[in-house]
PDB file of N, CA and C in Angstrom:
ATOM      1  N   MET A  24      -0.894  32.092 -41.349  1.00 59.00           N
ATOM      2  CA  MET A  24      -1.045  31.260 -42.481  1.00 59.00           C
ATOM      3  C   MET A  24      -0.665  31.959 -43.738  1.00 59.00           C
ATOM      4  N   LYS A  25      -0.235  31.236 -44.775  1.00 74.00           N
ATOM      5  CA  LYS A  25       0.034  31.790 -46.140  1.00 74.00           C
ATOM      6  C   LYS A  25      -1.232  32.113 -46.934  1.00 74.00           C
ATOM      7  N   GLN A  26      -1.200  33.222 -47.541  1.00 78.00           N
ATOM      8  CA  GLN A  26      -2.327  33.554 -48.367  1.00 78.00           C
ATOM      9  C   GLN A  26      -2.541  32.838 -49.584  1.00 78.00           C
ATOM     10  N   ASP A  27      -3.699  32.524 -49.992  1.00 81.00           N
ATOM     11  CA  ASP A  27      -3.945  31.743 -51.235  1.00 81.00           C
ATOM     12  C   ASP A  27      -3.448  30.177 -51.202  1.00 81.00           C
ATOM     13  N   THR A  28      -3.245  29.702 -50.229  1.00 86.00           N
ATOM     14  CA  THR A  28      -2.880  28.336 -49.912  1.00 86.00           C
ATOM     15  C   THR A  28      -3.917  27.419 -49.489  1.00 86.00           C
ATOM     16  N   HIS A  29      -4.728  27.943 -48.712  1.00 85.00           N
ATOM     17  CA  HIS A  29      -5.797  26.946 -48.156  1.00 85.00           C
ATOM     18  C   HIS A  29      -6.990  27.299 -48.839  1.00 85.00           C
ATOM     19  N   PRO A  30      -7.849  26.144 -48.840  1.00 85.00           N
ATOM     20  CA  PRO A  30      -9.168  26.324 -49.452  1.00 85.00           C
ATOM     21  C   PRO A  30     -10.241  27.257 -48.645  1.00 85.00           C
ATOM     22  N   ASP A  31     -11.340  27.707 -49.333  1.00 85.00           N
ATOM     23  CA  ASP A  31     -12.108  28.543 -48.632  1.00 85.00           C
ATOM     24  C   ASP A  31     -13.001  27.693 -47.538  1.00 85.00           C
ATOM     25  N   TYR A  32     -12.894  28.083 -46.329  1.00 91.00           N
ATOM     26  CA  TYR A  32     -13.572  27.325 -45.159  1.00 91.00           C
ATOM     27  C   TYR A  32     -14.682  28.154 -44.840  1.00 91.00           C
ATOM     28  N   ARG A  33     -16.030  27.640 -45.164  1.00 92.00           N
ATOM     29  CA  ARG A  33     -17.142  28.623 -45.045  1.00 92.00           C
ATOM     30  C   ARG A  33     -18.343  27.735 -44.585  1.00 92.00           C
ATOM     31  N   GLU A  34     -19.334  28.325 -44.125  1.00 94.00           N
ATOM     32  CA  GLU A  34     -20.711  27.615 -43.858  1.00 94.00           C
ATOM     33  C   GLU A  34     -21.377  27.220 -45.071  1.00 94.00           C
ATOM     34  N   VAL A  35     -21.877  25.896 -45.083  1.00 94.00           N
ATOM     35  CA  VAL A  35     -22.505  25.333 -46.183  1.00 94.00           C
ATOM     36  C   VAL A  35     -23.876  24.537 -45.747  1.00 94.00           C
ATOM     37  N   VAL A  36     -24.650  24.513 -46.492  1.00 94.00           N
ATOM     38  CA  VAL A  36     -25.984  23.833 -46.349  1.00 94.00           C
ATOM     39  C   VAL A  36     -25.855  22.375 -46.994  1.00 94.00           C
ATOM     40  N   PHE A  37     -26.006  21.310 -46.111  1.00 92.00           N
ATOM     41  CA  PHE A  37     -26.159  20.027 -46.557  1.00 92.00           C
ATOM     42  C   PHE A  37     -27.761  19.649 -46.665  1.00 92.00           C
ATOM     43  N   HIS A  38     -28.147  19.192 -47.782  1.00 90.00           N
ATOM     44  CA  HIS A  38     -29.565  18.800 -47.889  1.00 90.00           C
ATOM     45  C   HIS A  38     -29.837  17.411 -48.117  1.00 90.00           C
ATOM     46  N   ASP A  39     -30.375  16.800 -47.229  1.00 87.00           N
ATOM     47  CA  ASP A  39     -30.569  15.207 -47.326  1.00 87.00           C
ATOM     48  C   ASP A  39     -31.882  15.213 -48.222  1.00 87.00           C
ATOM     49  N   MET A  40     -31.760  14.818 -49.359  1.00 86.00           N
ATOM     50  CA  MET A  40     -32.898  14.753 -50.359  1.00 86.00           C
ATOM     51  C   MET A  40     -33.922  13.640 -50.180  1.00 86.00           C
ATOM     52  N   SER A  41     -33.595  12.562 -49.327  1.00 83.00           N
ATOM     53  CA  SER A  41     -34.443  11.556 -49.115  1.00 83.00           C
ATOM     54  C   SER A  41     -35.483  11.887 -48.104  1.00 83.00           C
ATOM     55  N   CYS A  42     -35.096  12.838 -47.239  1.00 84.00           N
ATOM     56  CA  CYS A  42     -36.117  13.155 -46.182  1.00 84.00           C
ATOM     57  C   CYS A  42     -36.216  14.739 -45.945  1.00 84.00           C
ATOM     58  N   ASP A  43     -35.695  15.492 -47.014  1.00 86.00           N
ATOM     59  CA  ASP A  43     -35.870  16.902 -46.975  1.00 86.00           C
ATOM     60  C   ASP A  43     -35.339  17.503 -45.611  1.00 86.00           C
ATOM     61  N   PHE A  44     -34.244  17.080 -45.203  1.00 87.00           N
ATOM     62  CA  PHE A  44     -33.611  17.667 -44.054  1.00 87.00           C
ATOM     63  C   PHE A  44     -32.396  18.404 -44.391  1.00 87.00           C
ATOM     64  N   LYS A  45     -32.328  19.574 -43.744  1.00 90.00           N
ATOM     65  CA  LYS A  45     -31.078  20.452 -43.984  1.00 90.00           C
ATOM     66  C   LYS A  45     -30.384  20.828 -42.806  1.00 90.00           C
ATOM     67  N   PHE A  46     -29.146  20.880 -42.872  1.00 90.00           N
ATOM     68  CA  PHE A  46     -28.139  21.274 -41.672  1.00 90.00           C
ATOM     69  C   PHE A  46     -27.089  22.100 -42.192  1.00 90.00           C
ATOM     70  N   ILE A  47     -26.605  23.040 -41.330  1.00 92.00           N
ATOM     71  CA  ILE A  47     -25.540  23.991 -41.605  1.00 92.00           C
ATOM     72  C   ILE A  47     -24.177  23.527 -40.929  1.00 92.00           C
ATOM     73  N   THR A  48     -23.168  23.389 -41.713  1.00 92.00           N
ATOM     74  CA  THR A  48     -21.977  23.156 -41.107  1.00 92.00           C
ATOM     75  C   THR A  48     -20.843  23.842 -41.957  1.00 92.00           C
ATOM     76  N   ARG A  49     -19.605  23.752 -41.309  1.00 94.00           N
ATOM     77  CA  ARG A  49     -18.573  24.587 -42.056  1.00 94.00           C
ATOM     78  C   ARG A  49     -17.785  23.485 -42.904  1.00 94.00           C
ATOM     79  N   SER A  50     -17.413  23.799 -44.142  1.00 94.00           N
ATOM     80  CA  SER A  50     -16.819  22.896 -45.031  1.00 94.00           C
ATOM     81  C   SER A  50     -15.984  23.599 -46.009  1.00 94.00           C
ATOM     82  N   THR A  51     -15.018  23.031 -46.674  1.00 93.00           N
ATOM     83  CA  THR A  51     -14.230  23.388 -47.863  1.00 93.00           C
ATOM     84  C   THR A  51     -14.759  22.929 -49.167  1.00 93.00           C
ATOM     85  N   ILE A  52     -15.862  22.141 -49.146  1.00 92.00           N
ATOM     86  CA  ILE A  52     -16.414  21.565 -50.406  1.00 92.00           C
ATOM     87  C   ILE A  52     -16.728  22.462 -51.325  1.00 92.00           C
ATOM     88  N   GLN A  53     -16.358  22.354 -52.655  1.00 91.00           N
ATOM     89  CA  GLN A  53     -16.774  23.101 -53.727  1.00 91.00           C
ATOM     90  C   GLN A  53     -18.216  22.689 -54.386  1.00 91.00           C
ATOM     91  N   THR A  54     -18.926  23.767 -54.550  1.00 92.00           N
ATOM     92  CA  THR A  54     -20.346  23.547 -55.112  1.00 92.00           C
ATOM     93  C   THR A  54     -20.825  24.574 -55.909  1.00 92.00           C
ATOM     94  N   ARG A  55     -21.559  24.307 -56.870  1.00 93.00           N
ATOM     95  CA  ARG A  55     -22.167  25.354 -57.874  1.00 93.00           C
ATOM     96  C   ARG A  55     -23.529  25.748 -57.375  1.00 93.00           C
ATOM     97  N   ASP A  56     -24.230  25.034 -56.629  1.00 94.00           N
ATOM     98  CA  ASP A  56     -25.476  25.281 -56.126  1.00 94.00           C
ATOM     99  C   ASP A  56     -25.511  26.313 -54.957  1.00 94.00           C
ATOM    100  N   LYS A  57     -26.627  27.158 -54.881  1.00 95.00           N
ATOM    101  CA  LYS A  57     -26.728  28.023 -53.540  1.00 95.00           C
ATOM    102  C   LYS A  57     -28.188  27.901 -53.180  1.00 95.00           C
ATOM    103  N   ILE A  58     -28.510  28.154 -51.905  1.00 92.00           N
ATOM    104  CA  ILE A  58     -29.746  28.159 -51.377  1.00 92.00           C
ATOM    105  C   ILE A  58     -29.852  29.314 -50.398  1.00 92.00           C
ATOM    106  N   THR A  59     -31.082  29.677 -50.111  1.00 92.00           N
ATOM    107  CA  THR A  59     -31.314  30.825 -49.140  1.00 92.00           C
ATOM    108  C   THR A  59     -32.092  29.948 -48.078  1.00 92.00           C
ATOM    109  N   HIS A  60     -31.377  30.109 -46.819  1.00 86.00           N
ATOM    110  CA  HIS A  60     -31.720  29.310 -45.746  1.00 86.00           C
ATOM    111  C   HIS A  60     -31.701  30.233 -44.495  1.00 86.00           C
ATOM    112  N   GLU A  61     -32.898  30.318 -43.854  1.00 86.00           N
ATOM    113  CA  GLU A  61     -33.082  31.238 -42.718  1.00 86.00           C
ATOM    114  C   GLU A  61     -32.558  32.651 -43.053  1.00 86.00           C
ATOM    115  N   GLY A  62     -32.803  33.296 -44.224  1.00 92.00           N
ATOM    116  CA  GLY A  62     -32.642  34.623 -44.680  1.00 92.00           C
ATOM    117  C   GLY A  62     -31.243  34.782 -45.220  1.00 92.00           C
ATOM    118  N   GLN A  63     -30.313  33.784 -45.242  1.00 92.00           N
ATOM    119  CA  GLN A  63     -29.068  33.907 -45.728  1.00 92.00           C
ATOM    120  C   GLN A  63     -28.698  33.157 -46.841  1.00 92.00           C
ATOM    121  N   GLU A  64     -27.976  33.502 -47.757  1.00 95.00           N
ATOM    122  CA  GLU A  64     -27.645  32.648 -48.862  1.00 95.00           C
ATOM    123  C   GLU A  64     -26.281  31.812 -48.596  1.00 95.00           C
ATOM    124  N   TYR A  65     -26.310  30.408 -48.860  1.00 94.00           N
ATOM    125  CA  TYR A  65     -25.216  29.700 -48.513  1.00 94.00           C
ATOM    126  C   TYR A  65     -25.078  28.618 -49.816  1.00 94.00           C
ATOM    127  N   PRO A  66     -23.828  28.242 -49.713  1.00 94.00           N
ATOM    128  CA  PRO A  66     -23.624  27.207 -50.934  1.00 94.00           C
ATOM    129  C   PRO A  66     -24.340  25.853 -50.531  1.00 94.00           C
ATOM    130  N   LEU A  67     -24.801  25.089 -51.460  1.00 93.00           N
ATOM    131  CA  LEU A  67     -25.657  23.857 -51.219  1.00 93.00           C
ATOM    132  C   LEU A  67     -24.963  22.674 -51.812  1.00 93.00           C
ATOM    133  N   VAL A  68     -25.002  21.750 -50.784  1.00 91.00           N
ATOM    134  CA  VAL A  68     -24.590  20.292 -51.121  1.00 91.00           C
ATOM    135  C   VAL A  68     -25.866  19.426 -50.948  1.00 91.00           C
ATOM    136  N   LYS A  69     -26.144  18.640 -52.130  1.00 91.00           N
ATOM    137  CA  LYS A  69     -27.177  17.695 -52.070  1.00 91.00           C
ATOM    138  C   LYS A  69     -26.653  16.313 -51.691  1.00 91.00           C
ATOM    139  N   ILE A  70     -27.158  15.594 -50.661  1.00 87.00           N
ATOM    140  CA  ILE A  70     -26.677  14.437 -50.321  1.00 87.00           C
ATOM    141  C   ILE A  70     -27.997  13.319 -50.333  1.00 87.00           C
ATOM    142  N   GLU A  71     -27.660  12.222 -50.315  1.00 83.00           N
ATOM    143  CA  GLU A  71     -28.784  11.121 -50.334  1.00 83.00           C
ATOM    144  C   GLU A  71     -29.043  10.512 -48.966  1.00 83.00           C
ATOM    145  N   VAL A  72     -27.866  10.468 -48.056  1.00 81.00           N
ATOM    146  CA  VAL A  72     -28.086   9.817 -46.676  1.00 81.00           C
ATOM    147  C   VAL A  72     -27.440  10.765 -45.728  1.00 81.00           C
ATOM    148  N   SER A  73     -28.105  10.934 -44.552  1.00 79.00           N
ATOM    149  CA  SER A  73     -27.592  11.594 -43.483  1.00 79.00           C
ATOM    150  C   SER A  73     -28.017  10.947 -42.193  1.00 79.00           C
ATOM    151  N   SER A  74     -27.882  11.445 -41.095  1.00 71.00           N
ATOM    152  CA  SER A  74     -28.206  10.805 -39.775  1.00 71.00           C
ATOM    153  C   SER A  74     -29.702  10.722 -39.696  1.00 71.00           C
ATOM    154  N   GLU A  75     -30.424  11.620 -40.408  1.00 75.00           N
ATOM    155  CA  GLU A  75     -31.851  11.619 -40.197  1.00 75.00           C
ATOM    156  C   GLU A  75     -32.561  10.520 -41.114  1.00 75.00           C
ATOM    157  N   SER A  76     -31.824   9.982 -42.104  1.00 73.00           N
ATOM    158  CA  SER A  76     -32.382   8.995 -43.128  1.00 73.00           C
ATOM    159  C   SER A  76     -31.694   7.654 -42.943  1.00 73.00           C
ATOM    160  N   HIS A  77     -30.450   7.534 -42.407  1.00 65.00           N
ATOM    161  CA  HIS A  77     -29.740   6.285 -42.360  1.00 65.00           C
ATOM    162  C   HIS A  77     -30.380   5.449 -41.316  1.00 65.00           C
ATOM    163  N   PRO A  78     -30.621   4.170 -41.654  1.00 60.00           N
ATOM    164  CA  PRO A  78     -31.341   3.033 -40.943  1.00 60.00           C
ATOM    165  C   PRO A  78     -30.627   2.888 -39.501  1.00 60.00           C
ATOM    166  N   PHE A  79     -29.354   3.033 -39.519  1.00 61.00           N
ATOM    167  CA  PHE A  79     -28.545   2.858 -38.170  1.00 61.00           C
ATOM    168  C   PHE A  79     -29.010   4.012 -37.134  1.00 61.00           C
ATOM    169  N   PHE A  80     -29.088   5.265 -37.602  1.00 55.00           N
ATOM    170  CA  PHE A  80     -29.602   6.290 -36.844  1.00 55.00           C
ATOM    171  C   PHE A  80     -31.034   6.388 -36.488  1.00 55.00           C
ATOM    172  N   THR A  81     -31.863   5.791 -37.445  1.00 57.00           N
ATOM    173  CA  THR A  81     -33.241   6.005 -37.221  1.00 57.00           C
ATOM    174  C   THR A  81     -33.899   4.787 -36.547  1.00 57.00           C
ATOM    175  N   GLY A  82     -33.157   3.718 -36.453  1.00 62.00           N
ATOM    176  CA  GLY A  82     -33.588   2.541 -35.671  1.00 62.00           C
ATOM    177  C   GLY A  82     -34.455   1.682 -36.598  1.00 62.00           C
ATOM    178  N   GLN A  83     -34.456   1.904 -37.748  1.00 63.00           N
ATOM    179  CA  GLN A  83     -35.440   1.148 -38.611  1.00 63.00           C
ATOM    180  C   GLN A  83     -34.546   0.039 -39.566  1.00 63.00           C
ATOM    181  N   HIS A  84     -33.930  -0.640 -38.812  1.00 59.00           N
ATOM    182  CA  HIS A  84     -33.188  -1.845 -39.435  1.00 59.00           C
ATOM    183  C   HIS A  84     -33.921  -2.791 -40.170  1.00 59.00           C
ATOM    184  N   LYS A  85     -33.418  -3.184 -41.350  1.00 57.00           N
ATOM    185  CA  LYS A  85     -33.855  -4.373 -42.090  1.00 57.00           C
ATOM    186  C   LYS A  85     -33.384  -5.683 -41.853  1.00 57.00           C
ATOM    187  N   ILE A  86     -34.037  -6.706 -41.302  1.00 56.00           N
ATOM    188  CA  ILE A  86     -33.342  -8.041 -41.087  1.00 56.00           C
ATOM    189  C   ILE A  86     -33.302  -8.720 -42.405  1.00 56.00           C
ATOM    190  N   VAL A  87     -32.130  -9.164 -42.718  1.00 57.00           N
ATOM    191  CA  VAL A  87     -31.867  -9.882 -43.858  1.00 57.00           C
ATOM    192  C   VAL A  87     -31.690 -11.302 -43.474  1.00 57.00           C
ATOM    193  N   ASP A  88     -32.273 -12.211 -44.320  1.00 59.00           N
ATOM    194  CA  ASP A  88     -32.255 -13.589 -44.260  1.00 59.00           C
ATOM    195  C   ASP A  88     -30.968 -14.018 -44.715  1.00 59.00           C
ATOM    196  N   THR A  89     -30.069 -14.110 -44.225  1.00 60.00           N
ATOM    197  CA  THR A  89     -28.622 -14.542 -44.797  1.00 60.00           C
ATOM    198  C   THR A  89     -28.607 -16.170 -44.847  1.00 60.00           C
ATOM    199  N   ALA A  90     -29.161 -16.727 -43.860  1.00 63.00           N
ATOM    200  CA  ALA A  90     -29.072 -18.333 -43.947  1.00 63.00           C
ATOM    201  C   ALA A  90     -29.759 -18.771 -45.140  1.00 63.00           C
ATOM    202  N   GLY A  91     -30.933 -18.238 -45.496  1.00 71.00           N
ATOM    203  CA  GLY A  91     -31.624 -18.468 -46.840  1.00 71.00           C
ATOM    204  C   GLY A  91     -30.691 -18.150 -48.023  1.00 71.00           C
ATOM    205  N   ARG A  92     -29.900 -17.196 -48.012  1.00 73.00           N
ATOM    206  CA  ARG A  92     -29.232 -16.751 -49.268  1.00 73.00           C
ATOM    207  C   ARG A  92     -28.050 -17.838 -49.283  1.00 73.00           C
ATOM    208  N   VAL A  93     -27.436 -18.242 -48.103  1.00 71.00           N
ATOM    209  CA  VAL A  93     -26.330 -19.106 -48.186  1.00 71.00           C
ATOM    210  C   VAL A  93     -26.890 -20.349 -48.763  1.00 71.00           C
ATOM    211  N   GLU A  94     -27.844 -20.964 -48.216  1.00 76.00           N
ATOM    212  CA  GLU A  94     -28.457 -22.198 -48.657  1.00 76.00           C
ATOM    213  C   GLU A  94     -28.762 -22.178 -50.195  1.00 76.00           C
ATOM    214  N   LYS A  95     -29.395 -21.064 -50.641  1.00 78.00           N
ATOM    215  CA  LYS A  95     -29.635 -20.902 -51.985  1.00 78.00           C
ATOM    216  C   LYS A  95     -28.432 -21.062 -52.784  1.00 78.00           C
ATOM    217  N   PHE A  96     -27.431 -20.357 -52.345  1.00 77.00           N
ATOM    218  CA  PHE A  96     -26.047 -20.458 -53.133  1.00 77.00           C
ATOM    219  C   PHE A  96     -25.426 -21.699 -53.170  1.00 77.00           C
ATOM    220  N   ARG A  97     -25.532 -22.357 -52.005  1.00 76.00           N
ATOM    221  CA  ARG A  97     -24.972 -23.924 -51.974  1.00 76.00           C
ATOM    222  C   ARG A  97     -25.797 -24.823 -52.910  1.00 76.00           C
ATOM    223  N   GLN A  98     -27.005 -24.585 -53.003  1.00 79.00           N
ATOM    224  CA  GLN A  98     -27.876 -25.337 -53.941  1.00 79.00           C
ATOM    225  C   GLN A  98     -27.480 -25.096 -55.302  1.00 79.00           C
ATOM    226  N   LYS A  99     -27.274 -23.728 -55.687  1.00 80.00           N
ATOM    227  CA  LYS A  99     -26.882 -23.652 -56.911  1.00 80.00           C
ATOM    228  C   LYS A  99     -25.463 -24.025 -57.486  1.00 80.00           C
ATOM    229  N   PHE A 100     -24.509 -23.796 -56.608  1.00 78.00           N
ATOM    230  CA  PHE A 100     -23.202 -23.953 -56.944  1.00 78.00           C
ATOM    231  C   PHE A 100     -22.538 -25.259 -56.314  1.00 78.00           C
ATOM    232  N   GLY A 101     -23.255 -25.847 -55.316  1.00 75.00           N
ATOM    233  CA  GLY A 101     -22.694 -27.090 -54.654  1.00 75.00           C
ATOM    234  C   GLY A 101     -21.378 -26.730 -53.767  1.00 75.00           C
ATOM    235  N   LYS A 102     -20.427 -27.730 -54.020  1.00 67.00           N
ATOM    236  CA  LYS A 102     -19.221 -27.361 -53.432  1.00 67.00           C
ATOM    237  C   LYS A 102     -18.110 -27.065 -54.401  1.00 67.00           C
ATOM    238  N   VAL A 103     -18.491 -26.533 -55.653  1.00 67.00           N
ATOM    239  CA  VAL A 103     -17.590 -26.128 -56.714  1.00 67.00           C
ATOM    240  C   VAL A 103     -16.866 -24.911 -56.255  1.00 67.00           C
ATOM    241  N   GLY A 104     -15.424 -24.945 -56.187  1.00 61.00           N
ATOM    242  CA  GLY A 104     -14.808 -23.828 -55.685  1.00 61.00           C
ATOM    243  C   GLY A 104     -14.631 -23.490 -54.193  1.00 61.00           C
ATOM    244  N   SER A 105     -15.314 -24.468 -53.385  1.00 58.00           N
ATOM    245  CA  SER A 105     -15.226 -24.102 -51.955  1.00 58.00           C
ATOM    246  C   SER A 105     -13.783 -24.176 -51.530  1.00 58.00           C
ATOM    247  N   LYS A 106     -13.327 -23.213 -50.698  1.00 61.00           N
ATOM    248  CA  LYS A 106     -12.105 -23.257 -50.036  1.00 61.00           C
ATOM    249  C   LYS A 106     -11.845 -24.141 -48.977  1.00 61.00           C
ATOM    250  N   THR A 107     -13.038 -24.669 -48.363  1.00 58.00           N
ATOM    251  CA  THR A 107     -13.039 -25.500 -47.148  1.00 58.00           C
ATOM    252  C   THR A 107     -13.033 -27.028 -47.686  1.00 58.00           C
ATOM    253  N   ALA A 108     -13.153 -27.238 -48.854  1.00 54.00           N
ATOM    254  CA  ALA A 108     -13.401 -28.663 -49.350  1.00 54.00           C
ATOM    255  C   ALA A 108     -11.780 -29.099 -49.449  1.00 54.00           C
ATOM    256  N   VAL A 109     -11.706 -30.432 -49.165  1.00 51.00           N
ATOM    257  CA  VAL A 109     -10.326 -30.969 -49.050  1.00 51.00           C
ATOM    258  C   VAL A 109     -10.088 -31.493 -50.563  1.00 51.00           C
ATOM    259  N   SER A 110      -9.052 -31.021 -51.201  1.00 51.00           N
ATOM    260  CA  SER A 110      -8.755 -31.540 -52.559  1.00 51.00           C
ATOM    261  C   SER A 110      -8.277 -32.777 -52.724  1.00 51.00           C
ATOM    262  N   GLN A 111      -8.722 -33.582 -53.568  1.00 53.00           N
ATOM    263  CA  GLN A 111      -8.367 -35.008 -53.940  1.00 53.00           C
ATOM    264  C   GLN A 111      -7.221 -35.031 -54.822  1.00 53.00           C
ATOM    265  N   GLY A 112      -6.250 -35.720 -54.552  1.00 50.00           N
ATOM    266  CA  GLY A 112      -5.204 -35.872 -55.392  1.00 50.00           C
ATOM    267  C   GLY A 112      -3.808 -35.510 -55.059  1.00 50.00           C
TER     268      GLY A 112
END
C-alpha cells in the first residue's frame, strides 16, 4: 500500500450515552476525545443509539396507533388533495 494515502485504522471506543454502554472496535473515524478503558487510552466516539439501547434489539417496541392518526388526519383535512379521489371535470 502507498504511504500517507489511507486513513489511520485503529481501535476506537464507542460510548452509547443513553445506557452507558461501551464497546471497542476498529475504525478510521476522526475524534478529538480520548478515554482510558481497561487500562489503555483510546479515541472516544459518543453515540446516542447502539444495539444495547435500540428498541429493535432490546425487544421494547412501542405500539403506535396508526389507525387513530389516519382518522384524525381525514377528519382534519377531509378529501382535499387526496390522490385516490376521482377528479370531477
